[in-house]
PDB file of C-alpha atoms in Angstrom:
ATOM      1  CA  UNK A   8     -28.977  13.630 -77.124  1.00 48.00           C
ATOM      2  CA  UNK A   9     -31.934  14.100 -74.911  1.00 45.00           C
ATOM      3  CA  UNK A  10     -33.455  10.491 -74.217  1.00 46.00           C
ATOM      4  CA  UNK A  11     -36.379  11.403 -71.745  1.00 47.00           C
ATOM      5  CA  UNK A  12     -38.973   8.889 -71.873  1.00 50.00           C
ATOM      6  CA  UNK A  13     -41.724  12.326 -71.560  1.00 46.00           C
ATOM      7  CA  UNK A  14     -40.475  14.432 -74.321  1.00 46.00           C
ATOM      8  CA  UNK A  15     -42.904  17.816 -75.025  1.00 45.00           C
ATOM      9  CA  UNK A  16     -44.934  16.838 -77.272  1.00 45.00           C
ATOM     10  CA  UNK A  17     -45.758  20.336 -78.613  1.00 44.00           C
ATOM     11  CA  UNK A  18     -42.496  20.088 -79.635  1.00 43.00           C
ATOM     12  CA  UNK A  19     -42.965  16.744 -81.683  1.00 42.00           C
ATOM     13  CA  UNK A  20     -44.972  18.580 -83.645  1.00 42.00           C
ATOM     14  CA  UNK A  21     -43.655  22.041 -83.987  1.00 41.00           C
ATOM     15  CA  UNK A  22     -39.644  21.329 -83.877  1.00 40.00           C
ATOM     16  CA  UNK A  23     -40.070  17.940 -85.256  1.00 43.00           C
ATOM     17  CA  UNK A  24     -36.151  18.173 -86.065  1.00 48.00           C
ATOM     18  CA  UNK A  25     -34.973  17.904 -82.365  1.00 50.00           C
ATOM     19  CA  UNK A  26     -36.373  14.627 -81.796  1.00 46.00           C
ATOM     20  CA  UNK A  27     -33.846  12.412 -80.433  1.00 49.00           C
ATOM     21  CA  UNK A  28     -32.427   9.906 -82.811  1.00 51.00           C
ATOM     22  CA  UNK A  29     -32.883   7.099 -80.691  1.00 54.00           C
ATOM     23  CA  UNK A  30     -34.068   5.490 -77.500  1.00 51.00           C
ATOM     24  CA  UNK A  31     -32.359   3.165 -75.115  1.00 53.00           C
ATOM     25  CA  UNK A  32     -33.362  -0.356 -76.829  1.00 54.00           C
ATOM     26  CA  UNK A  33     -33.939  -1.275 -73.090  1.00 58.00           C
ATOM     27  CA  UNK A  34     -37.210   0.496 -72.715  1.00 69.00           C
ATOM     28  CA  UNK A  35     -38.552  -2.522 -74.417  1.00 70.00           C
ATOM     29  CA  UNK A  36     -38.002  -6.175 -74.064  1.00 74.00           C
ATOM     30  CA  UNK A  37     -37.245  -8.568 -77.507  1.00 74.00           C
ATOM     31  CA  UNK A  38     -40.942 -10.188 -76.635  1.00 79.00           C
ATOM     32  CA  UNK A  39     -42.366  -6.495 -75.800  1.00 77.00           C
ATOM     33  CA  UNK A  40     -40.994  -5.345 -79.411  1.00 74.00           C
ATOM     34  CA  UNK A  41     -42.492  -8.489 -81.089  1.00 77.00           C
ATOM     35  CA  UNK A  42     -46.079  -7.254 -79.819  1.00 78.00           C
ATOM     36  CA  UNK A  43     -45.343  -3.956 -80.518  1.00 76.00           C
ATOM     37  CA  UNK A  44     -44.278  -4.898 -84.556  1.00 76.00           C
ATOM     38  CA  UNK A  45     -47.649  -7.168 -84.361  1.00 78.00           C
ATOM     39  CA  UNK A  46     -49.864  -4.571 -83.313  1.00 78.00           C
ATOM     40  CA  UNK A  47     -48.313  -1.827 -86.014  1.00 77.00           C
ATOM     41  CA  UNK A  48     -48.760  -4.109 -88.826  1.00 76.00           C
ATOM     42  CA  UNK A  49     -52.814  -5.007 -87.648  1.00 76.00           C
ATOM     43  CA  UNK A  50     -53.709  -1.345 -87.399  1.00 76.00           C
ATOM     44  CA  UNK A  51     -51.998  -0.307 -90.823  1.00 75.00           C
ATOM     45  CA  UNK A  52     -53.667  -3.434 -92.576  1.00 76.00           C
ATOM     46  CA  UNK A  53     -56.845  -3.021 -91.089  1.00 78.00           C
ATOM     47  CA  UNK A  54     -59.615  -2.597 -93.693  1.00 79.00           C
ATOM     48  CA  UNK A  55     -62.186  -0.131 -93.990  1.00 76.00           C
ATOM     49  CA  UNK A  56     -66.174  -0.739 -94.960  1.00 81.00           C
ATOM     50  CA  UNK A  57     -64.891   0.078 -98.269  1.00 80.00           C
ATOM     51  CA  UNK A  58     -62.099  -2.161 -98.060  1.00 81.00           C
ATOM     52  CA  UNK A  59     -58.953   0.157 -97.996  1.00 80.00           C
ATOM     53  CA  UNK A  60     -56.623   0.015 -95.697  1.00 79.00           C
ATOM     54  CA  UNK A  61     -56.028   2.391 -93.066  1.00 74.00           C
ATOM     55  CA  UNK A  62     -52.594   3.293 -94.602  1.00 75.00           C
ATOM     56  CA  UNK A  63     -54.199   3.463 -98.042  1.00 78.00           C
ATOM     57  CA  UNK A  64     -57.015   6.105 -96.306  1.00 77.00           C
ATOM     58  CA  UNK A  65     -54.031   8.007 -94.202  1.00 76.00           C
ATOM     59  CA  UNK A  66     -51.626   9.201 -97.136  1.00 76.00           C
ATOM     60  CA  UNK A  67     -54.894   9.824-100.059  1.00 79.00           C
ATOM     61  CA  UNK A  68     -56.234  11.845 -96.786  1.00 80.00           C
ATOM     62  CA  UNK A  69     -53.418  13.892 -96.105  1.00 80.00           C
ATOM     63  CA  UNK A  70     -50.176  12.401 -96.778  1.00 78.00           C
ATOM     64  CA  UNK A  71     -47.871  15.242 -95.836  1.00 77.00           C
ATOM     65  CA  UNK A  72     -49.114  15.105 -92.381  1.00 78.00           C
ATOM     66  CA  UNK A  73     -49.298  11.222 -92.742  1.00 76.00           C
ATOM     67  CA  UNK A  74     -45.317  11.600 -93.284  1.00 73.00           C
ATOM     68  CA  UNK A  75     -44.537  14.160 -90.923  1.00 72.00           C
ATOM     69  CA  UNK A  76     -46.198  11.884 -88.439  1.00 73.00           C
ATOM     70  CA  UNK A  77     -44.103   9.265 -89.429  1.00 71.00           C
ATOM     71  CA  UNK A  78     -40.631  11.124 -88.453  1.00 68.00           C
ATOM     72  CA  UNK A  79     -41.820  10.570 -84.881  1.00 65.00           C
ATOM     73  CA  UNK A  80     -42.451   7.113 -84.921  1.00 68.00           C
ATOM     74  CA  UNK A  81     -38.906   6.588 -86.562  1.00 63.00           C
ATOM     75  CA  UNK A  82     -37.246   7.027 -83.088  1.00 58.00           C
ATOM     76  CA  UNK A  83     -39.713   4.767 -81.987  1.00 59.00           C
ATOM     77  CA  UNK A  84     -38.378   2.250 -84.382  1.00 60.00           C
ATOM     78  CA  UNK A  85     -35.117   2.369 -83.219  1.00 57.00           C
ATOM     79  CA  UNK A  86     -36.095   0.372 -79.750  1.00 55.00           C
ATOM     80  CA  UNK A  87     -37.457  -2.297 -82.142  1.00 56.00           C
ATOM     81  CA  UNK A  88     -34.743  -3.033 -84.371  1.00 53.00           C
ATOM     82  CA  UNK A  89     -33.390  -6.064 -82.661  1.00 46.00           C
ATOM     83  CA  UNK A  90     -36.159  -7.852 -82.932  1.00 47.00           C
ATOM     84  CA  UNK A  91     -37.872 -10.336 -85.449  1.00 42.00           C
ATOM     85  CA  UNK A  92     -40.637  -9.238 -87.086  1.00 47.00           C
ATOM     86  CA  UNK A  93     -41.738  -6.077 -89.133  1.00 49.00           C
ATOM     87  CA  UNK A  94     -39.550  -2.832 -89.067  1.00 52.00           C
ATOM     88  CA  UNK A  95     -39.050   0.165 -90.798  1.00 50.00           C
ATOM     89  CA  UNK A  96     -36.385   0.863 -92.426  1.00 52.00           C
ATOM     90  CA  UNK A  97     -36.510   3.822 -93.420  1.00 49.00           C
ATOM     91  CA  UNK A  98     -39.298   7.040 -94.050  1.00 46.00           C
ATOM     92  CA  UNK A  99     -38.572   5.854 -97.682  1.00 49.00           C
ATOM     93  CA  UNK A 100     -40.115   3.277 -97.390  1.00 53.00           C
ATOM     94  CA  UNK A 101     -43.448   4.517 -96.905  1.00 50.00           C
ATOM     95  CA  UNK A 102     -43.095   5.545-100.458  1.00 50.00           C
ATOM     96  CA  UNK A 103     -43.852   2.091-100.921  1.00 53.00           C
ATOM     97  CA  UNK A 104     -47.634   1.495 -99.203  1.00 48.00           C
ATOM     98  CA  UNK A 105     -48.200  -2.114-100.639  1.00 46.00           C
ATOM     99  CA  UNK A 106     -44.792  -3.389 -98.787  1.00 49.00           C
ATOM    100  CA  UNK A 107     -47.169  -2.637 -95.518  1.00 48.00           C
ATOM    101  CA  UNK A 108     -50.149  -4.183 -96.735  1.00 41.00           C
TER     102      UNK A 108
END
């Protein structure tokens, strides 16, 4: 599949379905996706002024779009896989916002 490292965006969001499945695990180093995992899990536990978390406050805004949004980080998540530290597993798992709290 297509593995460019500058894919049209527009097309992220319009043809969400041709995103490639995966990219080369060697666009990132094991200590590069250990930072990456860290900084994920900060942002989506970050609280609010009224104490909710930013994932709580993304899928009671809009959580359709909060999903859909999520398919294209999943090929993200495939360069991270090898190392330790947070992953997704799946988009079902988002189902489940405490187990990213």
């Amino acid at each position: 599949g297509d593995r460019s490292l500058n894919p049209n965006l527009d097309g992220v969001q319009s043809e969400s379905t041709h995103l490639p499945e995966t990219i080369p695990a060697s666009i990132f180093t094991a200590e590069e996706c250990t930072i990456l995992r860290r900084v994920v899990l900060e942002l989506f536990s970050f609280r609010n002024y009224k104490g909710n978390t930013i994932l709580h406050e993304a899928v009671a805004e809009d959580r359709v779009t909060f999903i859909e949004n999520l398919k294209a980080l999943q090929m993200v998540n495939q360069s991270l896989t090898n190392a330790k530290g947070f992953t997704f597993e799946s988009l079902q798992d988002f189902n489940n916002v405490n187990a990213f709290i």
